[in-house]
């Protein structure tokens, strides 16, 4: 457990430092992404997974908070810092969050069920793809810069769409970033 946390923090710090300096190993650019991690709900163990385990690469495909993902595919994500913001640490500034299977980024959207987490073609110009990661002491609250809403699981048992709701001091909006 400690090794996993250390690995994800180390990978994210390297990505953040590269993003701030504009360079990285072997002349890498500021477009570099962090190491891989999973986004796991702190109290339910649900994981954020794109529709069809990442197999659905369509624009605006729904992202699930899945207790039983369809397999290992689609569970792995990367961060890219797109705005330095104020403060220090992993959560400082705004980030894009990209799925390694679908190669699409998380975005805030609306479906017939209300504010929902979707995925779409990665773009630094799309404000709905900018996310703040706020360390709360009980995990991260992941909030849309565009809407101010935070990612939450619709329900705590089973597989449900990942929803967006007003930021609240509740565990429903707390996620761990678990390194691989």
PDB file of N, CA and C in Angstrom, residues 6 9 31 51 115 122 130 133 148 169:
ATOM      1  N   UNK A   6       3.437   5.847  -2.701  1.00  0.00           N
ATOM      2  CA  UNK A   6       4.704   6.512  -3.029  1.00  0.00           C
ATOM      3  C   UNK A   6       4.924   6.542  -4.535  1.00  0.00           C
ATOM      4  N   UNK A   9       2.485   9.208  -6.120  1.00  0.00           N
ATOM      5  CA  UNK A   9       2.902  10.563  -5.764  1.00  0.00           C
ATOM      6  C   UNK A   9       4.174  10.928  -6.507  1.00  0.00           C
ATOM      7  N   UNK A  31       3.660  18.677 -22.580  1.00  0.00           N
ATOM      8  CA  UNK A  31       2.486  17.854 -22.842  1.00  0.00           C
ATOM      9  C   UNK A  31       2.598  16.471 -22.220  1.00  0.00           C
ATOM     10  N   UNK A  51     -17.307   3.856 -20.282  1.00  0.00           N
ATOM     11  CA  UNK A  51     -18.278   2.900 -20.799  1.00  0.00           C
ATOM     12  C   UNK A  51     -17.565   1.776 -21.534  1.00  0.00           C
ATOM     13  N   UNK A 115     -26.145  16.334 -14.370  1.00  0.00           N
ATOM     14  CA  UNK A 115     -24.702  16.533 -14.540  1.00  0.00           C
ATOM     15  C   UNK A 115     -23.952  15.212 -14.375  1.00  0.00           C
ATOM     16  N   UNK A 122      -9.284  14.697 -26.058  1.00  0.00           N
ATOM     17  CA  UNK A 122      -8.505  15.587 -25.203  1.00  0.00           C
ATOM     18  C   UNK A 122      -8.198  16.897 -25.911  1.00  0.00           C
ATOM     19  N   UNK A 130     -11.011  20.461 -17.567  1.00  0.00           N
ATOM     20  CA  UNK A 130     -10.090  20.928 -16.521  1.00  0.00           C
ATOM     21  C   UNK A 130     -10.656  20.535 -15.157  1.00  0.00           C
ATOM     22  N   UNK A 133      -7.880  18.964  -8.148  1.00  0.00           N
ATOM     23  CA  UNK A 133      -7.751  17.861  -7.204  1.00  0.00           C
ATOM     24  C   UNK A 133      -7.430  18.455  -5.846  1.00  0.00           C
ATOM     25  N   UNK A 148     -17.619  23.799 -11.270  1.00  0.00           N
ATOM     26  CA  UNK A 148     -17.459  23.813  -9.820  1.00  0.00           C
ATOM     27  C   UNK A 148     -17.992  22.567  -9.148  1.00  0.00           C
ATOM     28  N   UNK A 169     -18.862  18.562   1.967  1.00  0.00           N
ATOM     29  CA  UNK A 169     -17.933  17.873   2.875  1.00  0.00           C
ATOM     30  C   UNK A 169     -18.415  16.461   3.174  1.00  0.00           C
TER      31      UNK A 169
END
